[in-house]
Structure formats: C-alpha cells, structure tokens
Amino acid sequence: MNKTSFLGQSLVAGVMAASLPLMAGQAQASDYTIDTEGQHAFVQFKVSHLGYSYILGEFKEFSGDFSYDEGKPEASSVNVKVDVDSLDSAHAERDKHLKSADFLDVSQYPTATFASTGFKTTGDGAGKLTGDLTLHGKTQPITIDVDHIGGGEDPWGGYRQGFEGTTTLKLADYGIDTSKLGPTAATVDLYLVIEGIRQ
Amino acid sequence: MWRNSRRGWGWPVIVMHWLSALAIFGLFALGWWMTSLGYYDPWYKLGPWWHKSVGISLFALTVLRLIWRHLQITPQAHGTRNEQRAAFVGHVLLYVLLLLIMASGYLISTADGRGISVFGLFEVPALITGLKDQATLAGDVHWYASCGLVILSLGHAAVALKHHLLDEQDTLRRMIWPLR
C-alpha cells in the first residue's frame, strides 16, 4: 500500500467518525437512482466469437434504483429495467439479427428486468448479489459478483455510490437458442457499472 | 428495333424487363434462403455479398429503365378501359414496390454508417444512418414489400398469360420480340 491511499483511507475513516453522530439521526438505508441522465452506468456484454475472439456490446437504455447502507450492506436491494431494443454491438446488421426472433425477440420481449433478492458481503467492499433476472420472457435466479468502487459527495452538491458487477448467463436458461452460433457462444458475460445518485 | 412503337417494345425495354424479372426472383429466393443459414454455413457471408451486389446493380438498371421509359413512347395497352386502368396502376405499383425494397435494403446495410460493396469493385456510401431501430424497421419493410412484389409479379405474369391465351392478344409476345 502506498502512502497516498493510506492517507486517503485515514481521511475517510476520520470523516466517517466525525459524521457518525450525524448519521445516527438519519434513516439507515438511502435510496439511489442510477445515473442514466449523465450516463454514469453501463450494461455491457461479451460473447465468444468462434472461440477465437469476443463480440462486445452494450444495452444503451436502462433505468433503475437501489437502496444501500454502508453500515449495513446486507440490507441493500436493486431493481433494474433494461430496454433490450437498445442493444448495440457496433454493427447494425448484427444488432438486427440479435434482436430478431432468432435470439432476443425484442418485439415480443422488449424489456429485461432484474430484481434483487439478497446481498451477502464477502468482505473488503465485495459481495454477492442474488436476484431474479427476467430475459426473453423467462425468469431465472442469478448471482452477480459485486464490488463497491466508491462513494461520497460529488462536486455538484450530490451524493453518489458506485459499484461494478460481473455475472455469466447461460442463454439456453432463457430459452434463447445459440446452437447455430457454436458451443462457445452458449454463455454471455455481463459487466455492469452502476453509479447511483442519492435521492 | 431499339425504339418502342405504338404496337410494341424495343429491345432495351425487353432485355431490361427480363433481366429485372430474373434478378427480382433470384434476389427473393436468395434473400429468403440466406437469412435462414446457420452462422457456420459457408454461404453465411457469401449470400449477403451476392444479394447486395446484385441488388445495387438492379437499382442501377431500374434507374436506367425508368429514364428510358420516360424518353420512349409506350405501346397501346390491351383490353377494356378498366383493364387498361388496372394495368397502369399495377405497373406503377410494381415500380413503387421495387424502389421501396431497394431503398429499405440499402437502409439495413448502411444503418451504422458502413457502405455497401458491389462485387468488391466499389462501395456505395452510407447516406442515412443511425435512425432509431433503422436496421430492424428497414428489414421489416424490405421483407413485406418483397413478399408484396413477388405476389404482384405473379399476378402480372398471370394476367399476361390471360391476354395471351384467353384474349389471344400479343401482350406477352411483344415483351419477347420487338414488333414493328
């Protein structure tokens, strides 16, 4: 550990200690809205291409909120709604195919939702977020590995918390047939960056 | 033999008509087949390459065809007054659908700013890109308009046969050989 981050940690600890009496009077958990207005949140995916490389893409439109209490992270909860139609893999013809009835069938299932059911801390800001993901009309329980990146006051008078998360989905679980794409495309990795503004 | 007359079509019209018919039915079959191919099929990339190259060529031919038709007289239409009116509307609709299909096909492939390569010789640049859901919506138009064109073309052929067989007129013959 270098000096700067040690100093940073001491500072955070100092500030937290100083604000403890203040926090005691507040509601325990705070509600945050995902900052989609400033777009400080990303829902990205990665799928193998032939087993030789990857296709990267993202869902550009989504919304959600979460409840988070630094002192009691187990009580956290998250709800996110993704506009599946906003899929973008930087190639319109591929997006058209992925959104067609062959795969995501967006006209039939325009939204995907995630509703958390629990959160377990594994220490050092990390944890496992469990919840129900509804995609392609099918709901499956998933676990997202979450890391608390940071949080605090922003320069514009607000208060923010940021997290990143990763999980892997088996597309067949959601009734999406990837057999024509080869065995390496059976799973998709998701990478989520979620920054929330306290309400 | 080159120019149209009151009785029949000239060679350019006849050749362009049958080339278009061949291209339209070929493109329809190819388009239908290629969109059903699996990712590992050798034709997965080759099918669209031919479809786009022939499609752009057909557009060039159609522009030429419309200009030529505009410069030439049109042979006397056969049948009753109502049949002539129906024929006119049908022919205009054939051209409208054809142009709609070509425009929508172009908008699918250029939705993200990529151009369309024509037989690897040159590239047609993208002009309109990034509209909301451009590729998907243009794809829907492309498919339904194509189905409409194929059905209308079959009707077009059926009516030509009706003129030939039942009315014993030279409607079909004059689209095969120029009449003076």
Tab-separated table of C-alpha atoms in Angstrom, chain A residues 49-51 55 61 83 85 90-93 95-97 99 102 180-184, chain B residues 35-40 44 52 108-112 114 132-133 135-136 138-140:
chain	number	residue	atom	x	y	z
A	49	HIS	CA	-16.821	-15.333	-31.441
A	50	LEU	CA	-15.967	-18.782	-32.816
A	51	GLY	CA	-13.848	-19.345	-29.714
A	55	ILE	CA	-18.022	-9.699	-29.521
A	61	GLU	CA	-31.019	2.310	-22.364
A	83	ASP	CA	-34.573	-1.794	-22.819
A	85	ASP	CA	-34.073	-2.968	-28.053
A	90	ALA	CA	-21.321	-1.563	-33.183
A	91	HIS	CA	-22.713	-3.378	-36.227
A	92	ALA	CA	-26.309	-2.653	-37.242
A	93	GLU	CA	-26.824	-5.874	-39.205
A	95	ASP	CA	-27.808	-5.938	-33.846
A	96	LYS	CA	-30.792	-6.529	-36.127
A	97	HIS	CA	-30.107	-10.277	-36.077
A	99	LYS	CA	-32.786	-8.514	-31.704
A	102	ASP	CA	-33.787	-15.880	-33.769
A	180	LYS	CA	-26.271	-22.188	-34.595
A	181	LEU	CA	-23.540	-19.940	-33.189
A	182	GLY	CA	-21.409	-22.816	-31.974
A	183	PRO	CA	-20.645	-24.162	-28.495
A	184	THR	CA	-18.504	-21.221	-27.382
B	35	THR	CA	-31.442	-15.394	-43.738
B	36	SER	CA	-32.132	-18.961	-42.620
B	37	LEU	CA	-28.498	-20.050	-42.791
B	38	GLY	CA	-26.572	-21.014	-39.676
B	39	TYR	CA	-23.548	-18.999	-38.670
B	40	TYR	CA	-21.139	-21.750	-39.681
B	44	TYR	CA	-23.446	-17.130	-44.419
B	52	LYS	CA	-26.216	-6.728	-52.017
B	108	ILE	CA	-30.474	-2.032	-43.465
B	109	SER	CA	-26.878	-2.379	-44.541
B	110	THR	CA	-25.920	1.268	-44.108
B	111	ALA	CA	-27.636	1.723	-40.727
B	112	ASP	CA	-24.333	2.051	-38.861
B	114	ARG	CA	-20.919	1.185	-43.375
B	132	LYS	CA	-33.889	4.682	-34.217
B	133	ASP	CA	-34.016	0.925	-34.906
B	135	ALA	CA	-31.881	-1.843	-39.484
B	136	THR	CA	-34.807	-3.659	-37.871
B	138	ALA	CA	-35.953	-1.214	-42.705
B	139	GLY	CA	-35.684	-5.006	-42.539
B	140	ASP	CA	-39.419	-5.331	-41.880
